[in-house]
Amino acid sequence: MLKEERKFAPPAELSAHANVKADAYERAREDRLGFWAEQARRLSWETEPTETLDWSNPPFAKWFADGKLNVAYNCVDRHVEAGNGDRVAIHFEGEPGDSRSITYAQLKDEVSRAANGLIELGVGKGDRVAVYLPMIPEAVIAMLACARIGAMHSVVFGGFSADAIAARIADADAKVVITADGGYRRGKPSALKPAVDAAVSRFDTVEHVVVVRRTGEDTAWTEGRDVWWHELTERQSAEHTPEAFEAEQPLFILYTSGTTGKPKGILHTSGGYLTQASFTHHAVFDLKPETDVYWCTADIGWVTGHSYIVYGPLSNGATQVMYEGTPDTPHQGRFWEIVQKYGVTILYAAPTAIRTFMKWGDDIPAKFDLSSLRVLGSVGEPINPEAWMWYRKNIGHDKAPIVDTWWQTETGSMMISPLPGVTATKPGSAQTPLPGISATVVDDEGNEVGNGGGGYLVLTEPWPSMLRTIWGDDQRFIDTYWSRFEGKYFAGDGAKKDEDGDIWLLGRVDDVMLVSGHNISTTEVESALVSHPAVAEAAVVGAADQTTGQAIVAFVILRGSATESEDLVAELRNHVGATLGPIAKPKRIMAVAELPKTRSGKIMRRLLRDVAENRELGDVTTLTDSSVMDLIQSKLPASG
Ligand code: 6R9
């Protein structure tokens, strides 16, 4: 197994002024529920909760059940009332270079108008609204407008197919869809409304389609059903009195594809979700709302956009950057140009982006002033130690701590992460459950492993932002998460504990390979490959093999200067063997130009397994770019 010896102490200055210090772990250990009750008080409640957790009917939790609050009020109005109406909430940067800064006072007006507009369209408490928008401020405004009136949003990634939209509209029975004519991607307008039209035409339950004008391109129009966002909102009052809802009022549904089967509608509710999203954002990023400029590069269609663009940062009164487009438009330094332009202090990105920046070269970020950055976050996949080191050196200039945050759509907010003012960080490890969170690693029988042991990641106590169920399917909720290990939440990730008890995530258990009777983690083989100077990215799968059960097949993206050759392949195999042991040597290694990824940047190993086993490809609807698979398949010999 890879052994990580490097460790980086938190900067003294950051430690001294950290929002959350080491004592939080102690306090939460002594009184976990008291700790969460204290965090709930960071929010503004119309009726303060007196109950913390109701776990009388597991796994169906209720948090702060007798409290009442309005989530949008907490994210917007209360900052205006506190005298911070002139603070910028969102610095929006459009891909073509247009920009717009929205203060909290302006956001309050816009959210109120949108809320009044939705009410005019007949949307009320408990109704579902599908949101299919590019990364523009209206996405945030639409989500908050729903929250403000007690309607639930169901955000669908801009760019998903009509089929994917239709499946989500049908499952949630959405009565309104909010979309745009299009958005900008890779330097061009990219239409969104046609996919919505195709999806909506299959139902008679969708009453209205609200359309934001972003690109100004011609758009097909269905009279009576379609409504321009600007016409709808401009005629509304900017006054809207937020109603307080019960803490367990549903806030949103967000679909996760999972590896098989129909997407799961993950249901989140209000008080507990906002408590943990807000607390973790405050603690893990050490946000100082008066001085920090925060930027989460995720898409709003991913849970990361929900919790760390909308609910976490706005509940904390943050000033944040929102960027519409791709990192290489119009040039590969676009992200760093934005960091320099706004003086971004906290950056939250995915390992897939970091590995892409590595591939593009150190000289690109070096051209920009990144000295404002003081905390760097990572989310979405295990971050390979080499990518972590690159991020620390080239983006954080060896001073900004990296927080590798493990969590899921289902957990609602961060669960395992270093605290930037407390933890001595280790490249590649998410390390420690956050204060108030109980996570551990168990073996096949559900027994906790000791330090140095490996197995499955589980959560052993309920947490405030946990999913409440799968929309419309309580039994699937129980079967998927609560049946593998008695009384514990099964996350579906493999993990190990190192000698210090720090947690390392090893990828989805569905991806774990079984080679000659040995369990081998895809993450570890990929990290070993990426630690070779010729490799920028790697994806590893186990393909059926007559002699070894499964054989390791690796797909690698080479760095600019390297070219594929038999010698290089042999060298890479030996490199993995030397790092992890001979059993982990890939049987085959293929250089490819791109890897198949979801919109949130996760590698879809399932498709690569289909390729490696010469099967027909499974569902590709959640892929960013399906032509990638044609390229990869064309590299393969007819039989494997
Ligand atoms: C937030 C998000 C959840 C799955 C999760 C795990 C992987 C996320 C990670 C990580 C290792 C991290 N994952 N963060 N693995 N280290 N820091 O990504 O939610 O899209 O639902 O995915 O992502 O496999 O189970 P979601």
XYZ file of C-alpha atoms and ligand atoms in Angstrom:
666
model
C 0.000 0.000 0.000
C 1.071 3.549 -0.703
C 2.555 5.096 2.379
C 2.262 8.829 2.713
C 5.008 10.376 4.811
C 4.422 14.028 3.958
C 2.483 16.180 6.409
C 1.803 19.913 6.433
C 1.064 21.832 9.614
C -1.624 24.527 9.471
C -0.275 28.076 9.020
C 0.171 29.679 12.458
C -1.698 32.826 11.497
C -4.694 30.860 10.250
C -4.703 28.670 13.370
C -4.646 31.658 15.681
C -7.747 33.204 14.110
C -9.557 30.073 12.925
C -13.369 30.056 13.096
C -13.292 26.569 14.534
C -10.491 25.269 16.727
C -9.484 21.881 18.117
C -11.817 22.127 21.110
C -14.821 21.638 18.781
C -13.965 17.931 18.410
C -13.901 17.580 22.180
C -17.170 19.407 22.732
C -18.920 17.408 20.023
C -17.615 14.143 21.447
C -18.913 14.957 24.898
C -22.340 16.103 23.728
C -22.978 15.486 20.057
C -26.581 16.633 20.028
C -25.774 19.662 22.182
C -23.063 20.529 19.673
C -25.541 20.447 16.763
C -28.126 22.398 18.744
C -25.428 25.046 19.222
C -24.725 25.069 15.452
C -28.457 25.403 14.698
C -28.380 28.642 16.671
C -26.072 30.117 14.019
C -29.270 30.361 11.936
C -32.221 32.720 12.422
C -35.322 30.805 13.512
C -38.781 32.251 13.770
C -39.435 29.574 16.360
C -36.273 28.280 18.032
C -36.210 24.483 18.172
C -36.263 22.842 21.587
C -35.833 19.317 20.151
C -32.606 18.325 18.422
C -32.923 14.799 17.021
C -35.902 12.490 16.805
C -34.534 9.039 15.933
C -37.524 7.111 17.218
C -38.217 5.619 13.776
C -34.823 4.885 12.236
C -33.618 5.390 9.550
C -36.145 8.226 9.229
C -34.657 11.145 11.130
C -36.175 14.429 12.200
C -33.901 17.252 13.229
C -34.991 20.382 15.104
C -38.571 19.280 14.417
C -40.385 21.870 16.511
C -38.382 24.781 15.073
C -39.583 27.018 12.265
C -37.503 29.001 9.805
C -37.364 30.297 6.267
C -34.263 29.117 4.423
C -34.206 32.018 1.932
C -34.583 34.551 4.751
C -31.483 33.015 6.318
C -29.541 33.241 3.063
C -30.565 36.765 2.099
C -32.812 39.011 4.208
C -31.047 38.616 7.502
C -27.794 39.937 6.053
C -29.614 42.996 4.745
C -31.291 43.492 8.124
C -27.889 43.236 9.796
C -26.705 46.221 7.751
C -24.786 44.266 5.100
C -27.101 44.951 2.176
C -24.299 46.619 0.222
C -22.001 43.618 0.481
C -21.590 41.760 -2.809
C -23.202 38.340 -2.658
C -22.275 37.232 -6.179
C -19.609 38.403 -8.597
C -20.879 36.777 -11.770
C -18.412 36.192 -14.578
C -19.992 35.145 -17.861
C -17.966 33.034 -20.245
C -17.920 35.700 -22.995
C -16.472 38.172 -20.486
C -19.620 39.963 -19.309
C -19.749 40.426 -15.567
C -22.229 41.559 -12.975
C -22.018 42.043 -9.222
C -25.120 41.523 -7.111
C -25.316 42.828 -3.544
C -27.317 41.158 -0.794
C -29.903 43.970 -1.014
C -30.289 43.376 -4.762
C -30.443 39.637 -4.242
C -33.249 40.126 -1.719
C -35.241 42.112 -4.295
C -34.621 39.599 -7.061
C -35.473 36.574 -4.937
C -38.637 38.325 -3.726
C -39.726 39.152 -7.279
C -39.073 35.604 -8.415
C -40.986 34.247 -5.413
C -43.937 36.498 -6.267
C -43.667 35.380 -9.893
C -43.832 31.707 -8.945
C -46.859 32.419 -6.775
C -48.532 34.119 -9.766
C -47.928 30.902 -11.737
C -49.711 28.939 -9.045
C -46.671 27.425 -7.338
C -47.109 26.895 -3.612
C -45.813 25.042 -0.606
C -44.766 21.475 -1.382
C -44.921 21.865 -5.189
C -41.955 20.744 -7.283
C -40.130 23.058 -9.668
C -37.528 21.700 -12.076
C -34.576 24.004 -12.723
C -32.485 23.518 -15.871
C -30.218 26.526 -16.167
C -26.652 27.436 -17.022
C -24.331 28.810 -14.342
C -25.936 32.232 -14.131
C -27.246 34.148 -11.085
C -30.840 33.302 -12.016
C -30.072 29.705 -11.042
C -29.349 30.827 -7.486
C -32.309 33.210 -7.496
C -34.679 30.504 -8.752
C -33.571 28.047 -6.079
C -33.940 30.621 -3.303
C -37.330 31.733 -4.649
C -38.563 28.138 -4.365
C -37.171 27.847 -0.845
C -38.803 31.125 0.104
C -42.309 29.898 -0.730
C -41.814 26.334 0.503
C -41.694 24.796 -2.971
C -39.061 22.155 -3.689
C -36.547 22.579 -6.462
C -35.178 19.760 -8.503
C -32.125 21.036 -10.346
C -31.110 19.144 -13.462
C -27.643 19.690 -14.949
C -27.769 22.078 -17.890
C -26.731 19.884 -20.814
C -28.441 16.667 -19.748
C -30.507 15.112 -22.507
C -34.260 15.475 -22.979
C -34.596 11.892 -21.689
C -32.771 12.695 -18.480
C -34.877 15.831 -17.941
C -38.088 13.949 -18.697
C -37.247 11.162 -16.233
C -36.646 13.726 -13.492
C -39.762 15.773 -14.281
C -41.856 12.618 -14.234
C -40.421 11.218 -11.023
C -40.934 14.472 -9.101
C -44.130 15.446 -10.927
C -42.846 18.994 -11.444
C -45.466 21.540 -12.461
C -43.116 24.328 -13.516
C -39.736 24.170 -15.265
C -37.307 27.095 -15.127
C -34.809 27.157 -17.971
C -32.985 29.555 -20.307
C -32.712 30.027 -24.044
C -29.161 28.795 -23.564
C -25.803 29.458 -21.969
C -22.243 29.933 -23.160
C -19.910 26.966 -23.328
C -16.543 26.779 -25.058
C -16.972 30.160 -26.670
C -20.375 29.475 -28.223
C -23.988 29.844 -27.212
C -25.400 26.452 -26.415
C -29.182 26.103 -26.494
C -31.032 24.638 -23.511
C -34.691 25.172 -24.240
C -35.031 22.591 -27.069
C -34.256 19.761 -24.658
C -36.822 21.121 -22.202
C -39.414 21.418 -24.978
C -38.800 17.835 -26.031
C -39.068 16.624 -22.438
C -42.101 18.697 -21.437
C -44.104 17.713 -24.535
C -44.355 14.200 -23.091
C -46.480 15.350 -20.143
C -49.581 17.380 -19.631
C -48.665 18.010 -16.005
C -46.110 20.777 -16.642
C -48.117 23.988 -16.530
C -45.420 26.544 -17.285
C -41.913 26.838 -18.629
C -40.163 29.989 -17.410
C -37.340 31.051 -19.718
C -34.383 33.239 -18.778
C -32.966 35.184 -21.718
C -29.234 34.598 -21.637
C -27.936 34.185 -25.189
C -30.697 36.043 -27.056
C -30.853 33.340 -29.709
C -34.189 32.462 -31.319
C -36.252 30.098 -29.241
C -39.346 28.074 -30.072
C -42.310 29.298 -28.035
C -45.469 27.629 -26.780
C -48.038 30.346 -26.120
C -49.808 30.064 -22.819
C -47.215 27.678 -21.394
C -43.945 29.561 -21.863
C -43.189 32.719 -19.896
C -40.121 34.940 -20.091
C -38.389 35.176 -16.720
C -37.766 38.909 -17.135
C -41.398 39.646 -18.011
C -42.643 37.570 -15.126
C -40.289 39.029 -12.521
C -40.275 42.671 -13.648
C -43.992 42.988 -13.078
C -43.720 41.729 -9.499
C -43.233 43.636 -6.280
C -39.785 43.466 -4.700
C -41.512 42.928 -1.375
C -42.270 39.432 -0.254
C -42.733 38.454 3.360
C -41.086 35.095 3.942
C -43.205 32.554 5.752
C -41.551 30.366 8.363
C -41.833 26.650 7.656
C -41.239 23.646 9.842
C -37.660 22.473 10.028
C -38.603 19.245 8.240
C -40.255 21.085 5.331
C -38.770 19.526 2.157
C -36.257 21.874 0.515
C -35.124 20.016 -2.577
C -34.818 16.798 -4.501
C -31.575 16.092 -6.297
C -31.078 13.032 -8.457
C -27.977 10.897 -8.243
C -27.441 8.435 -11.015
C -25.873 5.693 -8.974
C -24.244 2.957 -10.990
C -27.351 1.128 -12.124
C -31.057 1.508 -12.253
C -33.276 4.529 -12.236
C -31.882 7.714 -10.719
C -32.552 8.188 -7.029
C -34.313 11.386 -5.987
C -32.454 12.344 -2.845
C -34.705 14.344 -0.534
C -33.356 17.071 1.724
C -35.288 19.143 4.230
C -34.734 22.593 5.700
C -33.467 23.130 9.260
C -30.961 20.320 9.628
C -29.687 20.674 6.085
C -29.068 24.390 6.433
C -27.486 23.970 9.871
C -24.840 21.582 8.596
C -24.279 23.260 5.211
C -23.767 26.546 7.021
C -21.587 25.189 9.819
C -19.311 23.149 7.558
C -18.833 26.061 5.180
C -17.894 28.270 8.128
C -15.604 25.672 9.700
C -13.897 24.004 6.754
C -13.258 27.134 4.702
C -12.749 29.381 7.736
C -14.864 31.973 5.946
C -14.550 35.555 7.188
C -17.506 37.189 5.406
C -16.110 40.726 5.668
C -12.834 39.997 3.904
C -12.935 36.695 2.059
C -13.805 36.183 -1.585
C -14.950 32.625 -2.000
C -15.203 30.640 -5.219
C -16.680 27.180 -5.658
C -16.174 26.129 -9.267
C -18.858 23.408 -9.185
C -21.973 23.436 -11.311
C -25.239 24.287 -9.630
C -26.644 20.970 -10.897
C -24.327 19.052 -8.584
C -24.919 18.828 -4.835
C -21.699 20.783 -4.381
C -23.364 23.724 -6.124
C -26.423 23.409 -3.874
C -24.562 23.297 -0.573
C -21.454 25.323 -1.370
C -22.643 27.910 -3.880
C -26.160 28.485 -2.620
C -27.010 27.426 0.923
C -23.689 27.289 2.814
C -22.012 30.487 1.590
C -25.157 32.610 1.370
C -26.326 31.605 4.853
C -22.912 32.794 6.037
C -23.101 36.115 4.174
C -20.176 35.288 1.893
C -19.037 37.246 -1.136
C -18.534 34.722 -3.888
C -17.572 34.354 -7.510
C -19.801 32.457 -9.922
C -18.392 31.514 -13.335
C -20.499 30.377 -16.260
C -18.130 28.554 -18.526
C -15.302 26.130 -19.072
C -11.775 26.580 -17.653
C -10.118 26.751 -21.082
C -12.261 29.474 -22.661
C -10.894 31.639 -24.132
C -7.549 30.408 -22.753
C -6.236 27.826 -20.287
C -5.513 30.463 -17.671
C -9.141 31.587 -17.319
C -9.581 30.322 -13.750
C -6.393 32.025 -12.574
C -7.335 35.224 -14.336
C -10.610 35.171 -12.359
C -8.789 34.483 -9.076
C -6.547 37.473 -9.798
C -9.401 39.735 -10.919
C -11.530 39.263 -7.799
C -8.769 38.495 -5.302
C -10.254 35.081 -4.544
C -9.137 33.874 -1.109
C -10.886 30.493 -0.876
C -11.110 28.124 -3.852
C -13.120 24.894 -3.959
C -12.562 22.636 -6.983
C -12.620 18.986 -8.083
C -9.603 16.690 -8.536
C -10.524 16.205 -12.184
C -9.995 19.940 -12.771
C -6.758 19.933 -10.820
C -5.395 17.023 -12.877
C -6.381 18.860 -16.041
C -4.475 21.952 -14.904
C -1.475 19.734 -14.160
C -1.641 18.403 -17.695
C -1.782 21.908 -19.146
C 1.407 22.826 -17.325
C 2.809 24.773 -14.389
C 3.582 27.808 -16.507
C -0.106 28.704 -16.924
C -1.035 29.500 -13.303
C 2.442 30.989 -12.859
C 1.449 33.883 -15.121
C -1.184 35.136 -12.657
C -1.163 36.630 -9.185
C -2.624 33.952 -6.948
C -1.243 35.361 -3.702
C -4.728 36.112 -2.346
C -5.539 32.395 -1.970
C -5.482 31.205 1.644
C -7.580 27.988 1.702
C -7.950 25.397 -1.083
C -10.678 22.756 -1.168
C -11.123 19.525 -3.099
C -14.278 17.475 -3.629
C -15.802 14.800 -5.817
C -13.252 12.012 -5.988
C -10.203 10.920 -4.081
C -7.451 13.400 -4.877
C -4.274 11.591 -5.861
C -1.312 12.602 -3.691
C 0.552 13.932 -6.748
C -2.367 16.135 -7.775
C -2.662 17.314 -4.160
C 1.026 18.291 -4.132
C 0.672 20.064 -7.452
C -2.353 22.008 -6.141
C -0.513 22.964 -2.980
C 2.629 24.096 -4.782
C 1.343 25.729 -7.944
C -1.946 27.198 -6.742
C -1.463 27.499 -2.983
C 2.211 28.550 -3.236
C 3.069 26.138 -0.427
C 1.149 28.140 2.129
C -2.601 27.636 1.682
C -3.843 24.484 3.432
C -5.790 21.975 1.339
C -9.053 20.625 2.711
C -10.035 17.367 0.997
C -13.745 17.122 1.752
C -15.540 13.770 1.567
C -19.313 13.803 1.342
C -22.187 12.809 -0.979
C -25.483 14.051 -2.393
C -27.003 11.867 0.302
C -25.043 13.390 3.184
C -26.043 16.904 2.085
C -22.866 18.483 3.359
C -19.280 17.718 4.240
C -18.628 14.816 6.598
C -14.906 14.055 6.564
C -12.340 16.789 6.082
C -9.383 18.446 7.704
C -10.017 21.758 9.483
C -7.625 24.304 7.984
C -6.590 25.831 11.318
C -6.303 22.562 13.187
C -5.300 19.581 11.072
C -1.814 18.760 9.871
C -2.800 17.726 6.349
C -1.672 14.665 4.390
C -1.691 14.562 0.581
C -4.523 12.315 -0.579
C -6.431 11.804 2.659
C -9.711 13.350 3.821
C -8.478 12.357 7.279
C -10.980 13.107 10.056
C -14.764 13.146 10.556
C -15.840 16.721 11.227
C -16.902 17.634 14.763
C -20.322 16.111 15.420
C -19.914 13.457 12.695
C -19.395 9.759 13.378
C -17.707 7.986 10.486
C -15.563 4.896 10.521
C -14.342 1.946 8.472
C -15.768 -1.549 8.950
C -14.969 -5.001 7.570
C -17.331 -7.375 5.732
C -19.055 -8.304 8.982
C -19.529 -4.703 10.049
C -16.806 -4.735 12.700
C -14.776 -1.562 13.012
C -11.245 -2.018 11.663
C -8.229 -0.859 13.620
C -5.546 1.508 12.388
C -3.955 0.098 9.269
C -7.154 -1.786 8.350
C -9.390 -1.426 5.312
C -12.991 -2.032 4.340
C -16.152 0.022 3.922
C -16.895 3.573 4.969
C -19.930 3.824 7.264
C -21.629 6.587 9.220
C -22.614 5.374 12.649
C -24.816 8.212 13.935
C -27.455 10.341 12.192
C -26.349 13.836 11.128
C -28.423 16.996 10.533
C -28.105 17.233 6.741
C -28.695 13.539 6.052
C -31.076 12.619 3.276
C -34.524 11.961 4.680
C -35.500 9.379 2.076
C -35.499 8.635 -1.633
C -38.380 10.590 -3.105
C -41.387 8.302 -3.334
C -39.459 5.168 -2.370
C -38.831 4.673 1.363
C -38.057 1.006 0.836
C -35.278 1.747 -1.646
C -33.880 4.234 0.898
C -33.726 1.482 3.525
C -32.379 -1.138 1.110
C -29.696 1.043 -0.433
C -28.209 2.676 2.613
C -29.334 0.966 5.809
C -29.395 -2.754 5.076
C -25.788 -3.680 4.363
C -24.706 -3.111 8.003
C -27.162 -3.207 10.891
C -27.897 0.274 12.219
C -25.234 1.968 10.098
C -25.362 4.102 6.964
C -23.472 2.389 4.128
C -21.871 5.016 1.913
C -20.815 2.688 -0.903
C -17.185 3.800 -0.715
C -14.176 1.688 0.125
C -11.843 3.191 2.720
C -8.893 2.444 4.947
C -7.452 3.837 8.148
C -3.749 4.558 8.237
C -1.452 4.106 11.225
C -2.589 7.448 12.670
C -6.266 6.549 12.273
C -6.719 8.967 9.354
C -9.275 7.933 6.757
C -8.344 7.379 3.095
C -11.124 7.009 0.541
C -10.520 4.277 -2.026
C -13.316 4.769 -4.546
C -16.747 3.212 -4.958
C -16.956 -0.378 -3.771
C -18.534 -1.307 -7.119
C -15.204 -0.352 -8.676
C -12.968 -2.397 -6.360
C -11.071 -5.065 -8.293
C -10.570 -8.663 -7.270
C -7.340 -9.985 -8.749
C -6.283 -13.528 -7.859
C -8.239 -13.238 -4.641
C -6.832 -9.827 -3.659
C -8.977 -6.728 -3.276
C -7.279 -3.878 -5.095
C -8.547 -0.323 -5.071
C -8.872 1.548 -8.351
C -7.868 4.738 -6.543
C -4.552 3.346 -5.364
C -3.537 2.017 -8.780
C -4.595 5.307 -10.377
C -2.595 7.298 -7.830
C 0.438 5.140 -8.483
C 0.111 5.792 -12.218
C -0.363 9.541 -11.726
C 2.763 9.643 -9.574
C 4.782 8.780 -12.714
C 5.937 11.928 -14.504
C 4.543 10.787 -17.882
C 0.956 10.386 -16.626
C -1.534 13.214 -16.149
C -4.689 11.200 -15.486
C -5.555 7.556 -15.077
C -8.653 5.419 -14.835
C -8.385 1.801 -13.816
C -10.955 -0.982 -14.065
C -11.098 -4.708 -13.418
C -12.021 -6.713 -16.519
C -13.081 -10.340 -16.391
C -10.063 -12.599 -16.823
C -9.958 -16.381 -17.136
C -6.895 -16.902 -14.997
C -7.019 -14.160 -12.368
C -10.772 -13.561 -12.053
C -10.282 -9.921 -12.881
C -7.355 -8.274 -14.602
C -6.378 -4.647 -14.159
C -6.856 -2.507 -17.236
C -5.602 1.076 -17.130
C -6.525 3.988 -19.352
C -4.050 6.841 -19.075
C -3.800 10.370 -20.372
C -0.157 11.217 -20.955
C 1.407 14.546 -20.117
C 2.229 16.878 -22.988
C 5.784 15.647 -23.624
C 5.240 11.879 -23.300
C 4.317 9.547 -26.178
C 2.917 6.052 -26.046
C 5.400 3.256 -26.665
C 5.985 -0.314 -25.571
C 8.836 0.878 -23.394
C 6.683 3.428 -21.628
C 3.931 0.871 -21.003
C 6.492 -1.512 -19.513
C 7.893 1.281 -17.405
C 4.463 2.233 -16.093
C 3.645 -1.369 -15.212
C 6.893 -1.644 -13.309
C 6.292 1.668 -11.618
C 2.942 0.467 -10.287
C 4.529 -2.832 -9.269
C 7.282 -1.027 -7.383
C 4.800 1.287 -5.661
C 2.014 -1.126 -4.717
C 3.410 -4.607 -5.274
C 3.476 -6.929 -8.276
C -0.167 -8.008 -7.870
C -1.295 -4.457 -8.706
C 0.540 -4.292 -12.060
C -1.991 -3.532 -14.783
C -2.307 -6.267 -17.380
C -3.003 -3.709 -20.082
C -2.304 0.019 -20.252
C -3.747 2.177 -23.004
C -3.061 5.819 -23.681
C -6.220 7.785 -24.497
C -6.894 11.457 -25.166
C -9.857 11.826 -22.812
C -11.670 9.856 -20.128
C -15.431 9.504 -19.831
C -16.683 11.762 -17.051
C -19.942 12.828 -15.532
C -20.835 16.497 -15.475
C -19.452 16.710 -11.951
C -16.134 15.308 -13.141
C -16.323 11.755 -11.892
C -14.738 9.123 -14.089
C -17.354 6.620 -15.308
C -15.417 3.418 -14.808
C -18.531 1.386 -15.565
C -18.254 2.449 -19.233
C -14.563 1.681 -19.351
C -15.323 -1.751 -17.948
C -17.814 -2.238 -20.772
C -15.045 -1.354 -23.225
C -12.457 -3.556 -21.559
C -14.852 -6.490 -21.614
C -16.023 -5.844 -25.184
C -19.589 -5.229 -24.122
C -22.087 -2.864 -25.480
C -21.942 0.441 -23.622
C -24.418 0.991 -20.808
C -26.312 4.202 -20.113
C -24.303 7.203 -21.340
C -26.903 9.910 -20.637
C -24.969 11.453 -17.751
C -21.717 11.721 -19.712
C -20.368 15.198 -20.508
C -19.296 14.212 -23.971
C -20.294 10.857 -25.424
C -17.898 11.074 -28.375
C -15.130 10.318 -25.874
C -16.280 6.704 -25.815
C -16.006 6.337 -29.596
C -12.419 7.526 -29.416
C -11.575 5.080 -26.670
C -13.277 2.154 -28.372
C -11.455 2.846 -31.611
C -8.148 2.255 -29.764
C -9.070 -1.257 -28.811
C -8.315 -4.431 -30.684
C -11.501 -6.233 -31.718
C -11.162 -8.852 -29.006
C -9.698 -8.366 -25.566
C -19.999 15.808 -3.031
C -20.144 14.730 -4.068
C -20.398 11.195 -3.896
C -19.216 10.253 -4.103
C -18.703 9.650 -2.824
C -17.273 9.339 -3.214
C -16.885 10.496 -4.085
C -16.716 12.814 -3.100
C -14.730 12.753 -2.227
C -15.000 11.502 -2.791
C -12.954 10.717 -2.105
C -13.457 12.944 -1.590
N -16.237 11.576 -3.330
N -15.810 13.547 -2.447
N -14.113 10.484 -2.726
N -12.612 11.894 -1.559
N -13.090 14.118 -1.058
O -19.219 14.457 -4.803
O -21.369 14.100 -4.117
O -21.782 13.551 -6.552
O -23.109 12.446 -4.677
O -20.725 11.865 -5.095
O -18.110 10.975 -4.635
O -17.218 8.163 -3.962
O -19.450 8.522 -2.454
P -21.816 12.998 -5.172
